[in-house]
Amino acid sequence: MQTLSSNKILFISRELTLGGAAFLTVRYINRMIPDFEIDLLVTGPTSDQVLSVLSSSVQVFQLELTDQSFPLDSLDAFSQINPYRNLPPFQKTYDAVIGSSLFPSWEACLSFSLVRALKKYTFLVDESLIHYSGFNPVQRSCVDLCIRNTDVFLPVSTKLWLKMNRYAKGLAGKPIRVSQPIVEVDKDLEYEPDVPNDLPSVLTVARISPEKQILESLQIHHQLHAGRVFFRWYIIGTGPQEELIKAEIKRLGMQDYFILLGKLENRRVFSWMNKCTVFTLLSASEGCPTVVMEALVMNRPVIATDVNGVNELIENEKTGLIVPNQKEAIAEGLARIVSDENLRIKFTSNLKKNPRESLYSKNVEEFKLEVKRPQKMNESRPHVSIVIITYNQENYIAKAISSALMQDYPNLSVVVVDDASSDQTEAHALAWAKDPRFIYHRNEENLGRVKNYRRAITDYAQSEWVLMLDGDDYLTDSQFISKAMDLHAKEGNEFTMMIQAGHQVVFENTQQNPVDVLPDFKEQSRLFSGGDYLNFVYDSAFFSHLGTIFKRDEAVKIGCYTSDISSSDMDGLLRLALEGSVLVMNQIAGNWVQHGNNASSKLDFSEVLANVRLFRTIALQASLQYATDIKTFEPALTKYEANTLASLFFVTLSQKPIHPSALVRMIQIAVQINPKLIFRRKILSSLAWYFKKSAKYSLEIGLKKAGIRVKK
């Protein structure tokens, strides 16, 4: 049972190691502690140094997936996360969940999607989504799920948000709240850097890596030095290019002018900021540069390349200089700000008139108020149950359940109804019991397929809408329920009984290619009246049980799943359709797995009549309900009867001993259903097929009795 923790929030991060993203997470946590109880879930590595600055009141949880193999697909990814679902973050419902530095980690994105909250926020802190098109299928699937589950994005800059929208199309239209990093500047400056006063001093604080362009900065400095623009440039930081930079400094003879200070503790960094003449950051890529924010809080003149966020921090020519990321422009800007003392004084004066600290603090307080604002969970979202019917399906049930729980719809329950399985189905199903949306029922005795369906919708499913899924089938679109309910809200009405999509038929243990079962129209969706839908099904042969979400109360009322026939699902849903309207979606919801043990493949010849006659019975019901002549349905109905009957003749007779009397019974069945069927090409072909089989069989028996050996 899920519990709602008052004023409690969860932060999720893919890692908590030294770096800007980790400190953004930690600083937001520490600022929000006075107002919230906070849990932290980390799905990757952590650093003791970062964890040490967290308040002891924060409960930290970690997924340890390092020994797992990379998931084969998104359902396998879900299965790898499932053993950790007993951790408290997966068992509670929070006021808010805040994801930070999630992309492109499938573990972080999937965990974010699975936890429960009244509202979900995701920080966008860097340009990792620029590689979206190159993500592997599992990463992309989990990232997409995370994006869909995010209520509000928190990009650290508007420019970053707009840029990432060009790469990850799912971001388009999502609500955003620009949330710049929190800066914490220590102004108690006891340490005094030993900086000679004979030349201006320029300071950069950055990782020594390609995207920070330290090598390019050295080359620009050397060029300016040769042009007699003299200053010392200090670099605080370490990184993979450190040895390369040292060698280049020596080669250029810039040892006294371009100086690497290495890694310094924060209080010394701020002392250097306070001492420098100019602060500069010449990165090629940033989300929103925290060090620039810190320098502005210290009222230092800043020059920076026009990366994400800079134009939201610096008012160009008033509080600093913004230059294009081009060597000539950078060199020109540097020479100007280093040489023009009046320009620097103007920048400093303007910064003091409008202190940055108060502005940044205000942003944090406004965010806290938004998180505190009461939210009604799943407001206006109808409750949908995915009901999974199973009996002795130990090899399939886990995939069915995981595909259901992967749905991103917020007001969802997954109900497994086990018809007294004698294998390990129950054990496999209960592996998912940690999910608060999961419910398992086991019948005391085996009821049989149809009675189990009926009990499921009358006794176990308590939702407004239901999707029935057999335990050997599975959903493939994790957005399907959301798409269907969104479509209903947009195009449906109070009389809509069903929303139906297609499916793919998958043939297990054979080389046969999958077959898509989709409606034969070009639109994304179409709304049918009940009578028109019936005609559409008969004419196009489109129908999908696993792709149908239906109104439970109405289905119970009209007796869905009461006809004890193989086609009980179609019988009930076609009759339900006549009670109102049907929305048909032109997409695939999931896979119908054909493995040889399906109920449909075990149909007996004696059951064929009842499973085909139902279509004319329903058409007669429709003609009465809609006060129309059955001739309205006749062309499509006869076509559907012929196609279905021919198919069932083949299924039921191809694997059974041949008996000539079956040919007579085939004719009798066709005539009993509709005398016109006997003249349909499909039925004539079926009769001819079985006549040849029975004639050959009779000839072989006759020759055998006569003692004549026949070569095979």
XYZ file of C-alpha atoms in Angstrom:
712
model
C 0.000 0.000 0.000
C 1.521 3.323 -0.980
C 1.905 5.986 1.714
C 1.934 9.714 1.150
C 4.623 11.428 3.218
C 3.614 14.967 4.081
C 6.121 17.592 2.916
C 8.503 14.929 1.730
C 10.440 15.011 -1.515
C 12.798 12.661 -3.298
C 15.852 13.666 -5.303
C 17.140 11.198 -7.913
C 20.540 11.444 -9.576
C 22.509 9.145 -11.869
C 25.664 9.808 -9.840
C 26.961 11.922 -7.000
C 30.638 12.407 -7.776
C 32.696 15.588 -7.848
C 31.276 17.932 -10.453
C 28.851 20.749 -11.083
C 25.770 18.535 -11.459
C 26.400 16.833 -8.112
C 26.854 20.133 -6.303
C 23.685 21.497 -7.905
C 21.828 18.527 -6.393
C 23.464 18.882 -2.989
C 22.894 22.630 -2.799
C 19.222 22.344 -3.683
C 18.818 19.587 -1.094
C 20.499 21.629 1.626
C 18.416 24.718 0.814
C 15.175 22.720 0.955
C 15.889 20.795 4.163
C 14.248 23.343 6.511
C 10.959 22.949 4.648
C 10.946 19.284 3.611
C 11.968 15.815 4.677
C 14.281 14.652 1.915
C 15.292 11.270 0.531
C 18.010 10.857 -2.091
C 18.207 7.955 -4.551
C 21.459 7.556 -6.505
C 21.562 5.018 -9.332
C 25.311 5.180 -9.961
C 28.619 5.967 -8.220
C 28.937 8.331 -5.275
C 31.767 10.326 -3.740
C 32.314 10.410 0.019
C 33.434 14.012 -0.337
C 30.107 15.012 -1.900
C 28.046 12.914 0.509
C 29.853 14.497 3.454
C 28.346 17.915 2.744
C 24.807 16.542 2.831
C 22.777 17.069 5.982
C 22.587 13.981 8.179
C 18.791 14.252 8.009
C 18.848 13.195 4.349
C 18.250 9.476 3.826
C 20.441 8.214 0.990
C 19.560 5.099 -1.029
C 21.645 3.586 -3.797
C 21.001 1.086 -6.575
C 23.894 -1.304 -7.072
C 23.479 -2.500 -10.632
C 27.172 -2.716 -11.522
C 27.143 -6.527 -11.864
C 24.142 -6.603 -14.173
C 24.491 -7.143 -17.900
C 23.255 -4.362 -20.157
C 19.496 -4.822 -20.719
C 18.353 -6.485 -23.925
C 15.332 -4.191 -24.150
C 13.259 -1.854 -21.989
C 11.326 -4.749 -20.420
C 14.619 -6.396 -19.437
C 15.726 -3.055 -17.970
C 12.548 -2.977 -15.918
C 13.253 -6.523 -14.697
C 16.746 -5.481 -13.559
C 15.330 -2.579 -11.526
C 12.541 -4.680 -10.024
C 14.622 -6.414 -7.276
C 15.305 -2.973 -5.772
C 11.640 -1.993 -5.619
C 11.533 -2.832 -1.902
C 13.650 0.272 -1.232
C 11.576 2.988 0.509
C 11.718 5.454 -2.432
C 9.723 2.982 -4.542
C 7.216 2.272 -1.774
C 6.238 5.826 -0.839
C 4.305 8.532 -2.626
C 6.125 11.866 -2.371
C 4.925 15.429 -2.608
C 7.505 15.846 -5.352
C 10.289 13.949 -7.082
C 13.182 15.974 -8.475
C 15.518 14.367 -10.983
C 18.965 15.830 -11.452
C 21.528 14.792 -14.052
C 19.418 11.824 -15.164
C 20.283 11.654 -18.864
C 21.341 9.391 -20.524
C 21.365 6.807 -17.708
C 18.665 4.180 -18.271
C 18.816 3.280 -14.569
C 18.184 6.857 -13.417
C 15.517 7.571 -16.037
C 13.626 4.353 -15.347
C 13.822 4.800 -11.561
C 12.505 8.346 -11.933
C 9.585 7.023 -13.971
C 8.730 4.296 -11.456
C 8.675 6.279 -8.216
C 5.362 7.802 -7.167
C 4.817 11.514 -6.617
C 2.158 14.188 -6.833
C 4.455 16.085 -9.171
C 7.699 15.301 -10.963
C 10.436 17.768 -11.876
C 13.558 17.120 -13.946
C 16.614 19.364 -13.991
C 18.210 19.823 -17.387
C 21.794 20.674 -16.475
C 23.901 19.888 -19.539
C 23.839 19.042 -23.233
C 23.703 15.249 -22.852
C 20.493 15.088 -24.927
C 22.411 16.442 -27.910
C 23.414 12.790 -28.466
C 19.789 11.561 -28.294
C 19.785 10.173 -31.851
C 22.824 8.059 -30.977
C 21.402 6.561 -27.789
C 20.954 2.796 -27.931
C 17.324 1.554 -27.974
C 17.213 0.878 -24.216
C 18.602 4.303 -23.342
C 16.238 6.031 -25.727
C 13.218 4.118 -24.455
C 14.017 4.943 -20.818
C 14.847 8.585 -21.613
C 11.553 8.911 -23.493
C 9.708 7.415 -20.529
C 11.401 9.878 -18.178
C 10.502 12.824 -20.407
C 6.870 11.732 -20.554
C 6.727 11.290 -16.780
C 8.123 14.757 -16.103
C 5.470 17.329 -15.200
C 7.811 20.329 -15.219
C 11.345 20.606 -16.575
C 13.898 22.730 -14.743
C 16.472 23.785 -17.350
C 19.333 25.766 -15.861
C 19.032 28.190 -18.766
C 16.495 29.068 -21.445
C 19.091 28.720 -24.193
C 19.923 25.176 -23.071
C 16.231 24.259 -23.154
C 15.707 25.618 -26.655
C 18.814 23.861 -27.926
C 17.868 20.470 -26.447
C 14.378 20.766 -27.959
C 16.024 20.457 -31.362
C 17.469 17.054 -30.466
C 14.881 15.412 -28.182
C 11.491 16.077 -29.757
C 9.626 14.783 -26.695
C 10.568 17.964 -24.823
C 8.387 20.107 -27.085
C 5.427 21.596 -25.272
C 6.548 20.488 -21.815
C 6.128 23.103 -19.041
C 9.409 24.590 -17.847
C 10.722 26.688 -14.996
C 14.225 28.047 -15.558
C 16.141 27.191 -12.389
C 19.701 28.418 -12.331
C 22.231 26.636 -10.122
C 22.503 27.740 -6.516
C 25.726 29.582 -5.716
C 27.242 29.580 -2.255
C 30.076 32.063 -2.025
C 32.294 32.187 1.039
C 33.121 35.867 1.494
C 35.100 35.309 4.674
C 38.382 35.656 2.796
C 41.172 34.879 5.251
C 43.502 33.532 2.585
C 45.361 36.121 0.462
C 46.687 34.793 -2.886
C 50.243 35.801 -3.727
C 49.524 37.657 -6.969
C 52.051 40.198 -8.274
C 50.496 43.605 -8.972
C 52.684 44.528 -11.938
C 50.248 43.021 -14.497
C 46.485 42.464 -14.674
C 45.435 38.972 -13.562
C 42.879 36.839 -15.405
C 41.311 33.837 -13.658
C 39.559 30.746 -15.032
C 38.070 28.020 -12.834
C 37.377 24.952 -14.946
C 38.146 21.321 -15.556
C 41.133 20.994 -17.864
C 39.294 19.156 -20.601
C 38.552 19.830 -24.285
C 35.105 21.408 -23.826
C 36.562 24.069 -21.481
C 39.031 25.146 -24.205
C 42.027 25.682 -21.924
C 44.432 24.801 -24.758
C 42.729 27.375 -27.003
C 42.916 29.901 -24.157
C 46.681 29.356 -23.932
C 47.052 29.875 -27.676
C 45.017 33.103 -27.535
C 47.075 34.315 -24.585
C 50.297 33.610 -26.479
C 48.965 35.544 -29.471
C 48.045 38.560 -27.286
C 51.384 38.381 -25.491
C 53.159 38.545 -28.850
C 51.010 41.600 -29.617
C 52.209 43.219 -26.357
C 48.973 42.779 -24.410
C 50.468 41.648 -21.121
C 48.630 39.885 -18.258
C 48.919 36.728 -16.193
C 46.320 34.013 -16.644
C 45.689 31.641 -13.734
C 43.821 28.340 -14.167
C 42.272 26.569 -11.157
C 41.355 22.954 -11.879
C 42.642 19.611 -13.061
C 41.676 17.256 -15.842
C 42.733 14.936 -18.655
C 44.517 17.624 -20.701
C 46.704 18.844 -17.837
C 49.960 17.285 -19.030
C 49.309 18.406 -22.600
C 48.760 21.991 -21.416
C 51.926 21.945 -19.297
C 53.981 20.794 -22.281
C 52.444 23.479 -24.510
C 53.092 26.201 -21.895
C 56.745 25.193 -21.852
C 56.970 25.010 -25.638
C 55.529 28.513 -25.993
C 57.674 29.922 -23.194
C 54.599 31.092 -21.239
C 55.599 29.662 -17.852
C 55.524 33.077 -16.156
C 52.229 34.140 -17.723
C 49.935 31.108 -18.064
C 49.918 29.385 -14.689
C 48.164 26.176 -13.642
C 47.236 26.286 -9.944
C 45.751 22.786 -9.774
C 42.828 21.916 -7.558
C 42.064 24.297 -4.673
C 39.514 24.123 -1.875
C 36.505 26.427 -2.265
C 37.545 29.150 0.170
C 40.818 29.610 -1.714
C 38.991 29.672 -5.053
C 36.857 32.569 -3.799
C 39.945 34.386 -2.565
C 41.422 34.102 -6.056
C 38.143 35.350 -7.554
C 38.201 38.333 -5.238
C 41.805 39.111 -6.157
C 41.657 38.736 -9.954
C 41.323 41.666 -12.336
C 39.064 39.739 -14.722
C 37.258 36.419 -14.497
C 36.847 34.475 -17.733
C 35.207 31.280 -18.907
C 35.739 30.413 -22.555
C 33.903 27.072 -22.748
C 32.527 25.481 -25.876
C 29.633 23.940 -23.933
C 27.830 24.678 -20.659
C 24.382 24.240 -19.170
C 24.583 27.372 -17.061
C 28.086 28.117 -15.755
C 28.029 28.209 -11.950
C 31.529 29.700 -11.759
C 30.353 32.726 -13.756
C 27.493 33.155 -11.286
C 29.990 32.996 -8.407
C 32.273 35.564 -10.023
C 29.313 37.912 -10.528
C 28.340 37.512 -6.864
C 31.930 38.564 -6.069
C 31.334 41.631 -8.318
C 34.174 40.688 -10.640
C 34.294 41.847 -14.302
C 33.579 38.774 -16.454
C 34.194 37.833 -20.068
C 32.608 34.615 -21.326
C 31.795 32.851 -24.566
C 28.166 32.839 -25.624
C 27.363 29.383 -24.272
C 24.067 28.299 -22.709
C 23.007 30.532 -19.835
C 25.606 33.273 -20.176
C 23.243 35.807 -21.731
C 20.852 35.150 -18.823
C 23.596 35.945 -16.290
C 25.452 38.800 -17.961
C 23.953 41.916 -19.473
C 26.417 42.401 -22.315
C 28.427 45.644 -22.112
C 26.778 46.481 -18.756
C 27.775 43.761 -16.303
C 30.306 41.888 -18.444
C 31.368 40.926 -21.955
C 29.844 38.105 -24.011
C 31.866 37.066 -27.055
C 31.304 34.528 -29.846
C 33.221 31.277 -29.523
C 35.796 32.327 -32.128
C 39.494 32.890 -31.454
C 39.581 36.349 -33.031
C 36.525 37.554 -31.089
C 37.819 36.091 -27.833
C 41.247 37.686 -28.322
C 39.697 41.065 -29.105
C 37.392 40.911 -26.068
C 40.174 39.837 -23.721
C 42.500 42.597 -24.905
C 39.738 45.134 -24.409
C 38.646 44.141 -20.886
C 42.219 43.676 -19.647
C 43.354 47.040 -21.018
C 40.279 49.193 -20.219
C 40.116 49.909 -16.499
C 37.080 52.203 -16.903
C 35.134 49.377 -18.543
C 35.912 47.107 -15.611
C 34.873 49.787 -13.112
C 31.548 50.199 -14.959
C 30.875 46.465 -14.804
C 31.671 46.283 -11.089
C 29.535 49.334 -10.291
C 26.523 47.915 -12.131
C 26.877 44.574 -10.379
C 26.902 46.240 -6.956
C 23.693 48.127 -7.778
C 21.844 44.865 -8.417
C 23.321 42.156 -6.158
C 23.244 38.716 -7.750
C 22.876 36.850 -4.457
C 19.411 38.214 -3.675
C 18.214 37.357 -7.182
C 19.451 33.757 -6.986
C 17.985 33.286 -3.488
C 14.619 34.583 -4.677
C 14.551 31.961 -7.442
C 15.099 29.170 -4.910
C 12.383 30.448 -2.570
C 9.885 30.641 -5.432
C 10.685 27.055 -6.394
C 10.140 25.894 -2.812
C 6.735 27.569 -2.797
C 5.765 25.779 -6.004
C 6.726 22.398 -4.582
C 4.729 23.155 -1.427
C 1.648 24.137 -3.400
C -0.948 21.393 -2.858
C -1.316 19.014 -5.766
C -4.134 16.574 -6.338
C -2.697 13.293 -7.542
C -3.775 12.182 -11.004
C -6.358 14.947 -11.145
C -9.014 14.233 -13.793
C -7.257 11.039 -14.873
C -9.624 8.047 -14.827
C -8.429 4.912 -13.070
C -7.340 2.217 -15.549
C -6.613 -1.407 -14.644
C -4.576 -3.741 -16.795
C -5.975 -7.152 -15.865
C -3.690 -10.071 -16.700
C -5.402 -13.452 -16.931
C -3.038 -16.383 -16.481
C -2.894 -20.126 -16.047
C 0.350 -22.121 -16.114
C 2.302 -19.465 -18.004
C 5.514 -19.420 -15.984
C 7.599 -18.707 -19.087
C 5.551 -15.699 -20.169
C 3.955 -14.009 -17.170
C 6.947 -11.848 -16.157
C 7.042 -10.169 -19.565
C 3.302 -9.506 -19.486
C 3.515 -7.934 -16.017
C 6.602 -5.852 -16.747
C 5.030 -4.512 -19.946
C 1.969 -3.453 -17.962
C 3.935 -1.816 -15.158
C 6.071 0.011 -17.733
C 3.029 2.037 -18.778
C 3.570 5.719 -18.007
C -0.090 6.403 -17.207
C -0.267 7.869 -13.668
C -3.528 6.368 -12.344
C -2.860 2.720 -13.109
C -3.224 -0.626 -11.386
C -2.041 -3.989 -12.677
C -4.181 -6.918 -11.517
C -3.013 -10.491 -12.094
C -5.727 -13.146 -11.794
C -4.136 -16.597 -11.569
C -6.547 -19.438 -12.309
C -4.931 -21.836 -9.803
C -1.729 -22.445 -11.777
C 0.169 -25.624 -10.932
C 3.557 -24.393 -12.203
C 5.741 -21.459 -11.046
C 3.444 -18.749 -12.424
C 2.603 -17.503 -8.927
C 6.266 -17.193 -7.902
C 7.146 -15.299 -11.073
C 4.164 -12.989 -10.629
C 4.878 -12.207 -6.986
C 8.358 -10.996 -7.924
C 6.549 -7.762 -8.866
C 4.679 -7.448 -5.564
C 6.922 -4.573 -4.453
C 5.240 -2.267 -6.946
C 2.383 -0.440 -5.169
C 0.322 -0.598 -8.376
C 0.489 -4.405 -8.468
C -2.282 -6.704 -7.172
C -2.227 -10.511 -7.303
C -5.258 -12.789 -6.933
C -5.223 -16.570 -7.061
C -8.403 -18.576 -7.526
C -8.872 -21.433 -5.059
C -9.844 -23.724 -7.922
C -9.469 -23.591 -11.676
C -12.456 -21.783 -13.182
C -11.490 -21.992 -16.820
C -10.586 -19.200 -19.182
C -13.952 -17.481 -19.685
C -15.140 -17.681 -16.065
C -11.777 -16.305 -14.970
C -12.227 -13.362 -17.343
C -15.665 -12.714 -15.879
C -14.547 -12.923 -12.267
C -11.670 -10.572 -13.026
C -13.930 -7.726 -14.165
C -16.683 -8.329 -11.599
C -14.690 -9.083 -8.438
C -11.083 -7.973 -8.829
C -10.840 -4.953 -11.125
C -12.317 -1.905 -9.411
C -11.383 0.716 -11.981
C -13.484 2.725 -14.407
C -11.588 1.380 -17.426
C -10.017 -2.046 -18.032
C -7.575 -3.572 -20.503
C -7.510 -7.382 -20.525
C -4.145 -8.979 -21.257
C -3.539 -12.700 -21.508
C -0.521 -13.857 -19.544
C 1.395 -14.899 -22.667
C 0.948 -11.551 -24.442
C 2.551 -8.198 -23.684
C 2.320 -4.491 -24.438
C 5.082 -2.908 -26.516
C 4.145 0.778 -26.327
C 4.785 2.131 -22.825
C 2.633 5.160 -23.660
C -0.360 3.202 -24.898
C -2.700 3.761 -21.936
C -1.763 7.453 -21.773
C -2.298 7.909 -25.509
C -5.639 6.131 -25.384
C -6.963 8.112 -22.425
C -5.681 11.388 -23.885
C -7.458 10.546 -27.131
C -10.648 9.778 -25.238
C -10.450 13.115 -23.422
C -9.958 14.903 -26.736
C -12.209 13.017 -29.167
C -14.381 10.671 -27.110
C -17.537 11.362 -25.142
C -19.567 9.983 -22.252
C -20.998 7.324 -24.579
C -17.594 5.980 -25.658
C -17.456 2.352 -24.544
C -14.047 1.351 -25.883
C -10.734 2.671 -27.134
C -9.118 0.093 -29.404
C -5.696 -0.140 -31.031
C -4.084 -2.889 -33.072
C -1.512 -5.538 -32.236
C 1.290 -7.512 -33.802
C 1.048 -11.287 -34.143
C 4.377 -12.855 -33.158
C 5.066 -16.490 -34.056
C 7.256 -18.174 -31.475
C 9.638 -20.977 -32.475
C 8.992 -20.497 -36.197
C 10.577 -18.510 -38.985
C 7.286 -16.815 -39.842
C 7.478 -13.018 -39.919
C 5.344 -10.997 -37.488
C 2.011 -9.747 -38.820
C 0.634 -6.295 -37.999
C -3.096 -6.111 -37.294
C -4.095 -2.488 -37.850
C -7.237 -0.634 -38.960
C -7.445 0.031 -42.694
C -7.722 3.812 -42.563
C -5.027 6.472 -42.882
C -6.021 8.742 -39.993
C -4.354 8.463 -36.582
C -7.742 7.676 -35.064
C -11.427 7.481 -35.908
C -14.594 7.650 -33.788
C -17.328 5.155 -34.763
C -20.905 4.779 -33.646
C -21.586 1.253 -32.401
C -23.324 0.185 -35.609
C -20.674 1.687 -37.862
C -17.951 0.017 -35.784
C -19.632 -3.363 -36.221
C -19.759 -2.883 -39.984
C -16.117 -1.742 -39.934
C -14.996 -4.887 -38.075
C -16.934 -7.202 -40.381
C -15.698 -5.468 -43.521
C -12.022 -4.983 -42.566
C -11.557 -7.967 -40.205
C -9.852 -5.614 -37.744
C -10.189 -6.508 -34.075
C -7.805 -6.624 -31.131
C -8.559 -7.868 -27.641
C -5.213 -6.943 -26.086
C -5.424 -3.468 -27.665
C -8.830 -2.611 -26.171
C -9.555 -0.464 -23.122
C -13.219 -0.661 -22.167
C -15.654 0.704 -19.584
C -15.810 -1.912 -16.852
C -19.255 -1.150 -15.387
C -20.905 -1.229 -18.804
C -19.089 -4.442 -19.714
C -20.301 -6.114 -16.523
C -23.843 -4.855 -17.129
C -24.178 -6.287 -20.654
C -22.580 -9.615 -19.700
C -19.099 -9.471 -21.180
C -17.226 -12.777 -20.853
C -20.327 -14.895 -20.184
C -20.461 -16.842 -23.469
C -18.416 -20.003 -22.931
C -16.789 -19.995 -26.347
C -13.291 -19.294 -27.636
C -14.460 -15.956 -29.082
C -16.025 -14.837 -25.799
C -13.847 -11.712 -25.828
C -15.059 -10.644 -29.270
C -18.657 -11.542 -28.449
C -18.666 -9.348 -25.342
C -16.793 -6.378 -26.788
C -18.834 -6.222 -30.001
C -22.023 -6.194 -27.929
C -20.494 -3.532 -25.669
C -19.696 -1.392 -28.718
C -23.402 -1.297 -29.597
C -24.079 0.532 -26.316
C -22.321 3.675 -27.511
C -19.284 4.645 -29.582
C -15.784 3.276 -30.167
C -12.503 5.122 -30.685
C -10.115 3.196 -32.938
C -6.421 4.108 -32.876
C -4.165 3.460 -35.849
C -1.240 2.054 -33.865
C 0.044 -1.145 -32.296
C -0.462 -1.613 -28.558
C 1.356 -4.899 -28.035
C 2.203 -8.411 -29.197
C -0.099 -11.409 -29.449
C 2.238 -14.378 -29.072
C 1.435 -17.536 -31.030
C 3.245 -20.517 -29.484
C 0.999 -23.500 -30.227
C -0.656 -23.662 -26.808
C -2.941 -20.662 -27.216
C -6.640 -21.189 -26.513
C -7.403 -20.109 -30.082
C -5.146 -22.812 -31.529
C -6.810 -25.541 -29.419
C -10.317 -24.895 -30.737
C -12.203 -28.107 -31.471
C -14.127 -28.662 -34.695
C -17.297 -29.091 -32.644
C -16.952 -25.504 -31.396
C -16.715 -23.839 -34.807
C -20.449 -23.246 -35.253
C -20.897 -21.342 -31.980
C -17.791 -19.227 -32.587
C -18.992 -18.016 -35.996
C -22.745 -17.851 -35.472
C -22.273 -15.143 -32.836
C -21.482 -12.536 -35.516
C -24.933 -12.814 -37.117
C -26.560 -12.807 -33.679
C -24.810 -9.534 -32.849
C -25.776 -8.042 -36.213
C -29.420 -8.895 -35.492
C -29.091 -7.234 -32.095
C -27.628 -4.151 -33.776
C -30.460 -3.953 -36.296
C -32.972 -4.000 -33.440
C -31.078 -1.458 -31.335
C -30.565 0.912 -34.230
C -34.005 0.214 -35.781
C -32.420 -0.654 -39.099
C -32.650 -3.562 -41.503
C -30.055 -6.304 -41.085
C -29.366 -5.835 -44.784
C -27.306 -2.824 -43.660
C -24.746 -5.273 -42.260
C -25.239 -8.140 -44.723
C -22.404 -7.584 -47.263
C -19.712 -7.073 -44.635
C -21.198 -9.713 -42.328
C -21.268 -12.432 -44.997
C -17.704 -11.589 -45.984
C -16.545 -11.838 -42.348
C -18.466 -15.077 -41.716
C -16.871 -16.683 -44.776
C -13.325 -15.598 -43.912
C -13.623 -16.600 -40.250
C -15.281 -19.924 -40.983
C -12.665 -20.860 -43.582
C -9.902 -19.996 -41.133
C -11.454 -22.052 -38.320
C -12.025 -25.015 -40.621
C -8.310 -25.033 -41.380
C -7.243 -24.579 -37.718
C -9.525 -27.296 -36.373
C -9.177 -29.894 -39.133
C -5.583 -29.635 -40.331
C -4.108 -31.295 -37.246
C -6.849 -33.905 -36.660
C -7.374 -37.421 -38.101
C -9.147 -37.233 -41.452
C -12.739 -38.399 -41.566
C -14.914 -38.000 -44.683
C -17.968 -37.243 -42.515
C -16.311 -33.964 -41.522
C -16.847 -32.731 -45.074
C -20.592 -33.168 -44.662
C -20.462 -31.437 -41.302
C -18.560 -28.491 -42.840
C -21.386 -27.995 -45.330
C -23.989 -28.268 -42.571
C -22.196 -25.658 -40.436
C -21.913 -23.214 -43.329
C -25.606 -23.575 -44.162
C -26.655 -23.219 -40.504
C -24.738 -19.961 -40.199
C -25.741 -18.467 -43.538
C -26.807 -20.478 -46.619
C -25.079 -17.943 -48.858
C -21.728 -18.986 -47.419
C -21.734 -22.216 -49.385
C -21.168 -20.179 -52.546
C -18.361 -17.998 -51.164
C -14.928 -18.589 -52.682
C -13.224 -19.027 -49.287
C -15.715 -21.704 -48.221
C -15.565 -23.490 -51.572
C -11.760 -23.520 -51.295
C -12.000 -24.984 -47.782
C -14.376 -27.691 -48.933
C -12.137 -28.500 -51.904
C -9.096 -28.663 -49.629
C -10.724 -31.102 -47.249
C -12.291 -33.116 -50.070
C -8.816 -33.715 -51.546
C -7.464 -34.700 -48.132
C -10.323 -37.093 -47.422
C -10.278 -38.553 -50.956
C -6.565 -39.226 -50.694
C -7.065 -40.717 -47.248
C -9.930 -42.962 -48.442
C -7.886 -44.112 -51.441
C -4.918 -45.000 -49.233
C -7.171 -46.955 -46.863
C -8.808 -48.821 -49.776
C -5.462 -49.723 -51.345
C -4.129 -50.835 -47.991
C -7.092 -53.161 -47.476
C -6.495 -54.547 -50.969
C -2.913 -55.274 -50.014
C -1.465 -52.783 -52.453
C 1.554 -50.912 -51.150
C 1.672 -47.205 -51.965
C 4.971 -45.360 -52.140
C 4.944 -42.166 -50.086
